[in-house]
mmCIF file of C-alpha atoms in Angstrom:
data_model
loop_
_atom_site.group_PDB
_atom_site.id
_atom_site.type_symbol
_atom_site.label_atom_id
_atom_site.label_comp_id
_atom_site.label_asym_id
_atom_site.label_seq_id
_atom_site.Cartn_x
_atom_site.Cartn_y
_atom_site.Cartn_z
ATOM 1 C CA MET A 1 22.266 44.964 -10.133
ATOM 2 C CA ARG A 2 20.508 41.971 -8.758
ATOM 3 C CA GLY A 3 18.736 42.735 -5.516
ATOM 4 C CA ILE A 4 15.782 44.714 -4.413
ATOM 5 C CA ILE A 5 17.734 46.123 -1.502
ATOM 6 C CA SER A 6 20.973 48.025 -1.548
ATOM 7 C CA LYS A 7 24.311 46.478 -0.668
ATOM 8 C CA ASN A 8 24.808 48.819 2.264
ATOM 9 C CA PHE A 9 21.467 47.821 3.638
ATOM 10 C CA LEU A 10 22.437 44.166 3.320
ATOM 11 C CA TYR A 11 25.746 44.703 5.115
ATOM 12 C CA GLY A 12 23.879 46.437 7.905
ATOM 13 C CA LEU A 13 21.463 43.598 8.220
ATOM 14 C CA ALA A 14 24.253 41.063 8.214
ATOM 15 C CA PHE A 15 25.503 42.553 11.474
ATOM 16 C CA ILE A 16 22.224 42.441 13.299
ATOM 17 C CA ALA A 17 20.465 39.425 11.899
ATOM 18 C CA ALA A 18 21.108 35.807 12.571
ATOM 19 C CA LEU A 19 21.028 34.475 9.059
ATOM 20 C CA ALA A 20 20.882 30.742 9.744
ATOM 21 C CA PRO A 21 17.768 29.218 8.178
ATOM 22 C CA TYR A 22 14.937 28.785 10.599
ATOM 23 C CA THR A 23 14.478 25.265 11.852
ATOM 24 C CA ALA A 24 11.930 24.461 14.525
ATOM 25 C CA ARG A 25 13.412 23.834 17.952
ATOM 26 C CA ALA A 26 11.547 22.189 20.777
ATOM 27 C CA ALA A 27 10.425 25.534 22.198
ATOM 28 C CA ASP A 28 9.203 27.056 18.924
ATOM 29 C CA PRO A 29 5.478 27.119 18.187
ATOM 30 C CA ILE A 30 4.581 24.636 15.449
ATOM 31 C CA GLY A 31 1.128 26.007 14.759
ATOM 32 C CA GLN A 32 -1.644 28.323 15.820
ATOM 33 C CA VAL A 33 -5.256 27.748 16.802
ATOM 34 C CA LYS A 34 -7.518 29.409 14.222
ATOM 35 C CA THR A 35 -10.936 28.115 15.234
ATOM 36 C CA ALA A 36 -12.242 26.831 18.568
ATOM 37 C CA ASP A 37 -15.765 26.046 19.643
ATOM 38 C CA GLY A 38 -17.048 24.431 22.839
ATOM 39 C CA PRO A 39 -14.789 22.608 25.295
ATOM 40 C CA VAL A 40 -11.230 22.350 23.930
ATOM 41 C CA THR A 41 -8.125 21.836 26.047
ATOM 42 C CA VAL A 42 -4.432 21.231 25.556
ATOM 43 C CA GLU A 43 -2.354 18.932 27.738
ATOM 44 C CA ARG A 44 1.160 20.294 28.010
ATOM 45 C CA ALA A 45 3.863 19.299 30.511
ATOM 46 C CA GLY A 46 1.374 17.377 32.599
ATOM 47 C CA ALA A 47 -1.133 20.209 32.927
ATOM 48 C CA SER A 48 -4.402 20.736 31.093
ATOM 49 C CA GLN A 49 -5.530 24.203 30.028
ATOM 50 C CA PRO A 50 -8.323 25.640 27.899
ATOM 51 C CA VAL A 51 -7.544 26.564 24.288
ATOM 52 C CA ALA A 52 -8.566 29.811 22.581
ATOM 53 C CA VAL A 53 -8.220 31.184 19.050
ATOM 54 C CA GLY A 54 -4.752 32.670 18.632
ATOM 55 C CA ASP A 55 -3.002 30.254 21.012
ATOM 56 C CA HIS A 56 0.163 28.631 19.756
ATOM 57 C CA VAL A 57 0.663 24.865 19.836
ATOM 58 C CA PHE A 58 3.945 23.030 20.400
ATOM 59 C CA GLN A 59 5.474 19.651 19.727
ATOM 60 C CA SER A 60 4.251 17.034 22.268
ATOM 61 C CA ASP A 61 0.989 18.916 22.931
ATOM 62 C CA VAL A 62 -2.132 16.811 23.240
ATOM 63 C CA ILE A 63 -5.228 18.521 21.825
ATOM 64 C CA VAL A 64 -8.469 17.338 23.400
ATOM 65 C CA THR A 65 -12.086 18.125 22.561
ATOM 66 C CA ALA A 66 -15.027 17.059 24.730
ATOM 67 C CA ALA A 67 -18.639 16.589 23.629
ATOM 68 C CA GLY A 68 -19.669 19.620 21.553
ATOM 69 C CA GLY A 69 -16.071 20.785 21.092
ATOM 70 C CA SER A 70 -14.131 21.416 17.885
ATOM 71 C CA VAL A 71 -10.823 23.075 17.033
ATOM 72 C CA GLY A 72 -8.845 24.010 13.912
ATOM 73 C CA ILE A 73 -5.071 24.503 13.784
ATOM 74 C CA THR A 74 -2.833 25.821 10.996
ATOM 75 C CA PHE A 75 0.778 24.602 11.240
ATOM 76 C CA VAL A 76 3.892 26.484 10.162
ATOM 77 C CA ASP A 77 4.185 24.450 6.941
ATOM 78 C CA ASN A 78 0.603 25.537 6.032
ATOM 79 C CA SER A 79 -0.835 22.120 6.830
ATOM 80 C CA MET A 80 -4.148 22.193 8.676
ATOM 81 C CA MET A 81 -5.832 19.861 11.118
ATOM 82 C CA SER A 82 -9.264 20.147 12.659
ATOM 83 C CA LEU A 83 -10.901 17.958 15.279
ATOM 84 C CA GLY A 84 -14.560 17.174 15.841
ATOM 85 C CA PRO A 85 -16.066 16.384 19.272
ATOM 86 C CA ASP A 86 -14.739 13.739 21.707
ATOM 87 C CA SER A 87 -11.354 13.630 20.041
ATOM 88 C CA ARG A 88 -7.768 13.344 21.187
ATOM 89 C CA LEU A 89 -4.760 14.213 19.015
ATOM 90 C CA VAL A 90 -1.093 13.981 20.060
ATOM 91 C CA LEU A 91 1.376 16.196 18.147
ATOM 92 C CA ASP A 92 4.260 13.735 18.567
ATOM 93 C CA ASN A 93 6.966 15.188 16.342
ATOM 94 C CA PHE A 94 7.231 18.218 14.069
ATOM 95 C CA LYS A 95 10.276 19.414 12.152
ATOM 96 C CA PHE A 96 10.236 21.893 9.287
ATOM 97 C CA ASP A 97 13.002 23.781 7.511
ATOM 98 C CA THR A 98 11.499 26.889 5.928
ATOM 99 C CA THR A 99 14.364 27.152 3.430
ATOM 100 C CA THR A 100 14.389 23.592 2.054
ATOM 101 C CA HIS A 101 10.810 22.665 3.066
ATOM 102 C CA GLU A 102 12.183 19.372 4.366
ATOM 103 C CA GLY A 103 10.541 18.122 7.506
ATOM 104 C CA GLU A 104 8.532 15.493 9.284
ATOM 105 C CA PHE A 105 5.187 15.599 11.000
ATOM 106 C CA ASP A 106 4.055 12.678 13.157
ATOM 107 C CA SER A 107 0.837 12.729 15.108
ATOM 108 C CA SER A 108 -1.537 10.255 16.746
ATOM 109 C CA LEU A 109 -5.299 10.411 16.610
ATOM 110 C CA GLN A 110 -6.130 8.366 19.685
ATOM 111 C CA LYS A 111 -9.876 8.791 19.249
ATOM 112 C CA GLY A 112 -12.461 10.889 17.497
ATOM 113 C CA THR A 113 -12.659 12.631 14.127
ATOM 114 C CA LEU A 114 -9.942 14.553 12.304
ATOM 115 C CA ALA A 115 -9.887 16.475 9.019
ATOM 116 C CA VAL A 116 -6.455 17.057 7.483
ATOM 117 C CA LYS A 117 -5.069 19.180 4.677
ATOM 118 C CA SER A 118 -1.374 18.593 4.112
ATOM 119 C CA GLY A 119 1.122 21.403 3.539
ATOM 120 C CA GLN A 120 4.665 22.108 2.432
ATOM 121 C CA ILE A 121 6.283 19.167 4.262
ATOM 122 C CA VAL A 122 4.280 16.682 2.189
ATOM 123 C CA LYS A 123 4.653 18.718 -0.989
ATOM 124 C CA GLN A 124 8.432 18.482 -0.611
ATOM 125 C CA THR A 125 8.548 14.902 0.720
ATOM 126 C CA PRO A 126 5.508 12.688 0.176
ATOM 127 C CA GLU A 127 4.730 10.540 3.238
ATOM 128 C CA ALA A 128 6.883 12.674 5.557
ATOM 129 C CA MET A 129 3.576 13.286 7.335
ATOM 130 C CA LYS A 130 2.378 10.248 9.300
ATOM 131 C CA ILE A 131 -0.730 9.822 11.390
ATOM 132 C CA LYS A 132 -1.125 6.932 13.769
ATOM 133 C CA THR A 133 -4.440 5.631 14.998
ATOM 134 C CA PRO A 134 -4.975 2.655 17.299
ATOM 135 C CA ALA A 135 -5.877 0.604 14.194
ATOM 136 C CA ALA A 136 -3.659 1.938 11.388
ATOM 137 C CA LEU A 137 -0.689 3.995 10.243
ATOM 138 C CA LEU A 138 -1.310 6.626 7.550
ATOM 139 C CA GLY A 139 1.351 7.955 5.191
ATOM 140 C CA VAL A 140 0.169 11.200 3.647
ATOM 141 C CA ARG A 141 0.844 12.021 0.016
ATOM 142 C CA GLY A 142 -1.611 14.933 0.090
ATOM 143 C CA THR A 143 -3.805 16.769 0.289
ATOM 144 C CA GLU A 144 -7.215 16.346 1.989
ATOM 145 C CA PHE A 145 -8.644 13.439 3.915
ATOM 146 C CA VAL A 146 -10.613 12.605 7.035
ATOM 147 C CA VAL A 147 -9.929 10.032 9.753
ATOM 148 C CA ARG A 148 -12.072 8.549 12.498
ATOM 149 C CA ALA A 149 -10.510 6.479 15.260
ATOM 150 C CA ASP A 150 -12.560 4.174 17.364
ATOM 151 C CA GLY A 151 -10.458 4.628 20.467
ATOM 152 C CA LYS A 152 -9.820 0.903 20.585
ATOM 153 C CA LYS A 153 -8.200 -1.480 18.158
ATOM 154 C CA MET B 1 -12.529 -17.874 11.374
ATOM 155 C CA ARG B 2 -14.501 -15.570 13.583
ATOM 156 C CA ALA B 3 -14.776 -12.929 10.819
ATOM 157 C CA ARG B 4 -16.282 -15.476 8.431
ATOM 158 C CA ALA B 5 -18.765 -16.617 11.041
ATOM 159 C CA LEU B 6 -19.734 -13.003 11.674
ATOM 160 C CA SER B 7 -20.238 -12.252 8.008
ATOM 161 C CA ARG B 8 -22.394 -15.378 7.634
ATOM 162 C CA LEU B 9 -24.436 -14.191 10.562
ATOM 163 C CA ALA B 10 -24.697 -10.737 8.970
ATOM 164 C CA ALA B 11 -25.798 -12.226 5.680
ATOM 165 C CA ALA B 12 -28.351 -14.348 7.511
ATOM 166 C CA PHE B 13 -29.917 -11.320 9.127
ATOM 167 C CA GLY B 14 -29.400 -9.067 6.123
ATOM 168 C CA LEU B 15 -27.282 -6.694 8.206
ATOM 169 C CA LEU B 16 -23.989 -4.972 7.570
ATOM 170 C CA LEU B 17 -22.188 -5.712 10.809
ATOM 171 C CA LEU B 18 -18.873 -4.188 9.759
ATOM 172 C CA THR B 19 -19.907 -0.587 10.218
ATOM 173 C CA GLY B 20 -21.706 -1.422 13.443
ATOM 174 C CA CYS B 21 -18.707 -2.810 15.291
ATOM 175 C CA ASN B 22 -15.830 -0.913 13.683
ATOM 176 C CA LYS B 23 -15.878 2.872 13.621
ATOM 177 C CA ASN B 24 -12.375 3.229 12.188
ATOM 178 C CA LEU B 25 -12.581 5.063 8.898
ATOM 179 C CA ILE B 26 -10.251 6.909 6.546
ATOM 180 C CA VAL B 27 -11.586 8.732 3.482
ATOM 181 C CA VAL B 28 -9.681 10.741 0.879
ATOM 182 C CA ILE B 29 -11.746 13.767 -0.134
ATOM 183 C CA PRO B 30 -11.381 16.325 -2.938
ATOM 184 C CA ASP B 31 -9.347 19.391 -1.966
ATOM 185 C CA THR B 32 -11.785 22.089 -0.821
ATOM 186 C CA ALA B 33 -9.854 24.752 -2.746
ATOM 187 C CA ASP B 34 -9.318 23.166 -6.179
ATOM 188 C CA GLY B 35 -10.980 19.741 -6.178
ATOM 189 C CA HIS B 36 -7.624 17.978 -6.526
ATOM 190 C CA VAL B 37 -7.628 14.411 -5.157
ATOM 191 C CA GLY B 38 -4.430 13.313 -3.421
ATOM 192 C CA ALA B 39 -3.510 10.042 -1.777
ATOM 193 C CA VAL B 40 -3.067 8.418 1.600
ATOM 194 C CA VAL B 41 -1.273 5.134 2.210
ATOM 195 C CA VAL B 42 -2.938 3.092 4.949
ATOM 196 C CA GLU B 43 -1.161 0.258 6.750
ATOM 197 C CA ALA B 44 -2.962 -2.055 9.142
ATOM 198 C CA ASN B 45 -2.401 -5.616 10.307
ATOM 199 C CA GLY B 46 0.454 -6.140 7.871
ATOM 200 C CA SER B 47 -1.627 -5.096 4.876
ATOM 201 C CA LYS B 48 -1.383 -1.889 2.886
ATOM 202 C CA ALA B 49 -3.826 0.110 0.764
ATOM 203 C CA VAL B 50 -3.325 3.246 -1.306
ATOM 204 C CA LEU B 51 -6.401 5.480 -1.313
ATOM 205 C CA ASP B 52 -6.017 7.756 -4.319
ATOM 206 C CA THR B 53 -9.461 8.370 -5.771
ATOM 207 C CA ALA B 54 -12.244 10.641 -4.516
ATOM 208 C CA TYR B 55 -13.953 9.082 -1.483
ATOM 209 C CA ALA B 56 -11.741 5.987 -1.552
ATOM 210 C CA ALA B 57 -11.972 4.644 1.992
ATOM 211 C CA ALA B 58 -10.457 2.166 4.403
ATOM 212 C CA THR B 59 -12.005 0.678 7.530
ATOM 213 C CA PRO B 60 -9.042 -0.799 9.414
ATOM 214 C CA GLY B 61 -10.203 -3.427 11.866
ATOM 215 C CA SER B 62 -9.106 -6.909 12.797
ATOM 216 C CA GLY B 63 -8.465 -8.296 9.310
ATOM 217 C CA THR B 64 -6.576 -7.225 6.203
ATOM 218 C CA LEU B 65 -7.620 -3.973 4.516
ATOM 219 C CA LYS B 66 -10.367 -4.231 1.935
ATOM 220 C CA PRO B 67 -11.188 -1.601 -0.688
ATOM 221 C CA ALA B 68 -14.141 0.549 0.313
ATOM 222 C CA THR B 69 -15.845 3.683 -0.897
ATOM 223 C CA SER B 70 -17.541 6.438 1.033
ATOM 224 C CA ASP B 71 -19.417 9.430 -0.337
ATOM 225 C CA ALA B 72 -19.943 13.125 0.331
ATOM 226 C CA LYS B 73 -23.077 12.476 2.389
ATOM 227 C CA GLU B 74 -21.411 10.012 4.759
ATOM 228 C CA VAL B 75 -18.348 12.251 5.115
ATOM 229 C CA LYS B 76 -20.596 15.167 6.027
ATOM 230 C CA GLU B 77 -22.527 13.098 8.565
ATOM 231 C CA ILE B 78 -19.440 11.777 10.346
ATOM 232 C CA PHE B 79 -16.930 14.579 9.824
ATOM 233 C CA GLY B 80 -19.193 17.626 9.439
ATOM 234 C CA THR B 81 -18.065 19.252 12.687
ATOM 235 C CA ALA B 82 -14.368 18.592 12.057
ATOM 236 C CA LEU B 83 -14.641 19.966 8.510
ATOM 237 C CA THR B 84 -16.509 23.069 9.708
ATOM 238 C CA ALA B 85 -13.676 23.708 12.166
ATOM 239 C CA GLN B 86 -11.063 23.783 9.375
ATOM 240 C CA PRO B 87 -9.137 27.053 9.387
ATOM 241 C CA ALA B 88 -9.425 29.381 6.387
ATOM 242 C CA ALA B 89 -6.941 28.223 3.752
ATOM 243 C CA PRO B 90 -3.715 30.238 3.591
ATOM 244 C CA SER B 91 -3.542 32.734 0.699
ATOM 245 C CA ILE B 92 -0.318 33.402 -1.164
ATOM 246 C CA TYR B 93 0.490 36.723 -2.841
ATOM 247 C CA THR B 94 3.551 37.710 -4.852
ATOM 248 C CA LEU B 95 5.092 41.160 -4.667
ATOM 249 C CA TYR B 96 7.623 42.599 -7.095
ATOM 250 C CA PHE B 97 9.992 45.462 -6.477
ATOM 251 C CA ILE B 98 11.658 48.059 -8.607
ATOM 252 C CA ASN B 99 15.147 46.747 -9.211
ATOM 253 C CA ASP B 100 17.561 47.224 -6.307
ATOM 254 C CA SER B 101 14.993 48.968 -4.133
ATOM 255 C CA LEU B 102 12.267 48.313 -1.614
ATOM 256 C CA ASP B 103 9.742 50.237 -3.682
ATOM 257 C CA LEU B 104 6.854 48.158 -4.927
ATOM 258 C CA THR B 105 6.239 48.118 -8.661
ATOM 259 C CA PRO B 106 3.044 49.989 -9.683
ATOM 260 C CA ASP B 107 1.265 46.641 -10.177
ATOM 261 C CA SER B 108 2.226 45.436 -6.710
ATOM 262 C CA LYS B 109 0.878 48.451 -4.808
ATOM 263 C CA PRO B 110 -2.791 47.366 -5.062
ATOM 264 C CA ALA B 111 -1.673 43.811 -4.301
ATOM 265 C CA PHE B 112 -0.116 45.036 -1.059
ATOM 266 C CA GLU B 113 -3.382 46.742 -0.067
ATOM 267 C CA LYS B 114 -5.268 43.526 -0.892
ATOM 268 C CA ILE B 115 -3.013 41.608 1.500
ATOM 269 C CA LEU B 116 -3.814 44.083 4.286
ATOM 270 C CA THR B 117 -7.544 43.575 3.654
ATOM 271 C CA ASP B 118 -7.122 39.782 3.732
ATOM 272 C CA ILE B 119 -5.283 40.059 7.061
ATOM 273 C CA GLN B 120 -8.106 42.099 8.584
ATOM 274 C CA GLN B 121 -10.657 39.435 7.672
ATOM 275 C CA ARG B 122 -8.892 36.622 9.521
ATOM 276 C CA LYS B 123 -8.974 35.488 13.121
ATOM 277 C CA ALA B 124 -5.496 35.381 14.638
ATOM 278 C CA PRO B 125 -3.769 36.309 11.359
ATOM 279 C CA GLU B 126 -0.127 35.509 10.735
ATOM 280 C CA ILE B 127 1.994 36.274 7.728
ATOM 281 C CA VAL B 128 5.020 34.483 6.338
ATOM 282 C CA VAL B 129 7.307 36.536 4.124
ATOM 283 C CA THR B 130 9.312 34.300 1.786
ATOM 284 C CA GLY B 131 12.105 35.726 -0.328
ATOM 285 C CA HIS B 132 13.218 34.270 -3.661
ATOM 286 C CA THR B 133 16.187 35.095 -5.881
ATOM 287 C CA ASP B 134 17.222 34.582 -9.471
ATOM 288 C CA THR B 135 20.160 32.323 -10.295
ATOM 289 C CA VAL B 136 22.909 34.955 -10.210
ATOM 290 C CA GLY B 137 25.417 33.999 -7.495
ATOM 291 C CA ASP B 138 25.862 30.711 -5.708
ATOM 292 C CA PRO B 139 22.933 28.941 -4.037
ATOM 293 C CA ALA B 140 24.199 29.446 -0.465
ATOM 294 C CA TYR B 141 24.542 33.207 -1.031
ATOM 295 C CA ASN B 142 21.054 33.264 -2.515
ATOM 296 C CA ASP B 143 19.610 31.513 0.554
ATOM 297 C CA LYS B 144 20.882 34.391 2.671
ATOM 298 C CA LEU B 145 19.926 37.078 0.185
ATOM 299 C CA SER B 146 16.371 35.784 -0.113
ATOM 300 C CA ARG B 147 15.969 35.822 3.651
ATOM 301 C CA GLU B 148 17.317 39.347 3.883
ATOM 302 C CA ARG B 149 14.888 40.410 1.188
ATOM 303 C CA ALA B 150 12.068 38.850 3.246
ATOM 304 C CA LYS B 151 13.271 40.648 6.375
ATOM 305 C CA ALA B 152 13.281 43.968 4.553
ATOM 306 C CA VAL B 153 9.779 43.433 3.189
ATOM 307 C CA SER B 154 8.413 42.436 6.595
ATOM 308 C CA LYS B 155 9.121 46.023 7.691
ATOM 309 C CA LEU B 156 6.497 47.266 5.232
ATOM 310 C CA PHE B 157 3.874 45.325 7.196
ATOM 311 C CA VAL B 158 5.169 46.494 10.557
ATOM 312 C CA ALA B 159 4.998 50.059 9.255
ATOM 313 C CA ARG B 160 1.294 49.507 8.544
ATOM 314 C CA GLY B 161 0.652 48.337 12.101
ATOM 315 C CA PHE B 162 0.959 44.573 11.766
ATOM 316 C CA PRO B 163 2.711 43.101 14.838
ATOM 317 C CA ASP B 164 6.247 41.890 14.249
ATOM 318 C CA SER B 165 5.533 38.894 16.507
ATOM 319 C CA SER B 166 3.012 37.534 13.990
ATOM 320 C CA ILE B 167 5.442 37.703 11.068
ATOM 321 C CA SER B 168 7.803 34.889 10.193
ATOM 322 C CA LEU B 169 10.529 34.985 7.595
ATOM 323 C CA ALA B 170 11.772 32.431 5.123
ATOM 324 C CA GLY B 171 14.333 32.476 2.352
ATOM 325 C CA ARG B 172 14.002 29.895 -0.390
ATOM 326 C CA GLY B 173 16.975 31.131 -2.397
ATOM 327 C CA GLN B 174 16.790 29.957 -6.001
ATOM 328 C CA ARG B 175 14.830 26.753 -5.257
ATOM 329 C CA GLU B 176 11.476 27.957 -6.597
ATOM 330 C CA LEU B 177 12.155 29.838 -9.784
ATOM 331 C CA LEU B 178 9.036 31.387 -11.223
ATOM 332 C CA VAL B 179 10.724 31.438 -14.624
ATOM 333 C CA GLN B 180 13.139 28.570 -15.302
ATOM 334 C CA THR B 181 16.578 29.915 -16.260
ATOM 335 C CA PRO B 182 20.120 28.591 -16.532
ATOM 336 C CA PRO B 183 22.597 29.404 -13.694
ATOM 337 C CA ASN B 184 23.833 33.022 -13.391
ATOM 338 C CA LYS B 185 20.896 34.498 -15.259
ATOM 339 C CA SER B 186 19.474 37.806 -14.082
ATOM 340 C CA GLU B 187 15.693 37.553 -14.157
ATOM 341 C CA ALA B 188 13.459 40.166 -12.535
ATOM 342 C CA ARG B 189 10.462 37.848 -12.223
ATOM 343 C CA ASN B 190 12.482 35.467 -10.057
ATOM 344 C CA ARG B 191 13.560 38.265 -7.662
ATOM 345 C CA ARG B 192 10.329 38.320 -5.749
ATOM 346 C CA VAL B 193 8.785 37.995 -2.332
ATOM 347 C CA GLU B 194 5.803 35.814 -1.557
ATOM 348 C CA ILE B 195 3.460 36.708 1.254
ATOM 349 C CA THR B 196 1.468 33.907 2.851
ATOM 350 C CA VAL B 197 -1.469 35.062 4.945
ATOM 351 C CA ARG B 198 -2.930 32.410 7.233
#
C-alpha cells in the first residue's frame, strides 16, 4: 500500500481531472498583490488601472508607483518583488513549471527602487531570473537584494 | 578621459561626485528570514561583477564596474519604503497521512489548525498544495500520483471554508525526497503533502 488515497478514488479523479502538470500560459496569473500603499497602477493592454491588495498580475504587466506609492507582489514560484515610490517595473516574461520548478523570470526596472527575494525558479536554476535596468543586466543566484535605477543610462 | 578629469575635479574639491551623478545601485542584502547571503551577477558596459557578500554593491554607470560596499543604514535610507512593502514571506508546512487514507496523523492535526490560523492572519491569502511520493513506481506515475494527492488534500481546506479559487496544486513526484532512498522503496515520510501559505 503506497498512497494516502484509495485506488478507487484515484480512478475517479483520473476521469475528472486534467493531470498534465501546470505550466503558466499567457492568460494565467503569475503573481498576486499582497501590499499596496498610495498611488499604484498597472498598465495592461494599453490601459492603466489602479492596483489593490488581492489583484492578480500577469506577464507583460507594467507596475507603476507614483510619489508616495509602494507595492509588494508574491509570484507563483514564491519569489517576491516590492517597489518604492516613483518606480516602474515591466514583467516581461514569466514561465514556471510547478512539477519540475524549471522556469524563467525576466523583468525590467525602468526607474525607481526595487527589493527582490528570489524563489523556486532560481533555486532550481540559478540565473534563470534576470532583471534589466537602463544601466545593467542582473542575473540572480538568490536570494535577497535591492536595485535602484536612475531612469537614464 | 572624461571620467578621470571628473575624479580629479572631485579630489580637488574633496567631493565624491560618483554618488551625486549616478543613482544606479545594486546591493546584495542578508535574507530577512535566515540571514543567508546569496549572489547577484551584474553586467554593465561589457564588464561583469559577482556580488556575493553582505552589502556588496555595484554602481553601474558609464565605465567598467568597480567593487563597492554599501551598509544597512544606506540600504534603509534608499530602499526603506520598498523593503517595508515586501509581502510576508511564504510559510511551508508538511502534513502526513495515515497510510492509504486522507486522515491526518495525530501529529498533523494541530499542524492543520496552525495552517488555518496562518491563513487568517494574511492579506489576500493563497495556498499551494504540493504532493510528494516515495520512490515506489516510475517517476512519471509518481508525478501524477503526487498531484492527485495534492488535489485530495485541497478538499480539506475547501471543507473548512477556504475558497477553491485561491488554492493551487502541484505534484513534485519523487523529486524532493525528505528521506533519501533507493528506487522502489516504500517510505512513509516521503509520502507527504506540503502546504505553502503566502
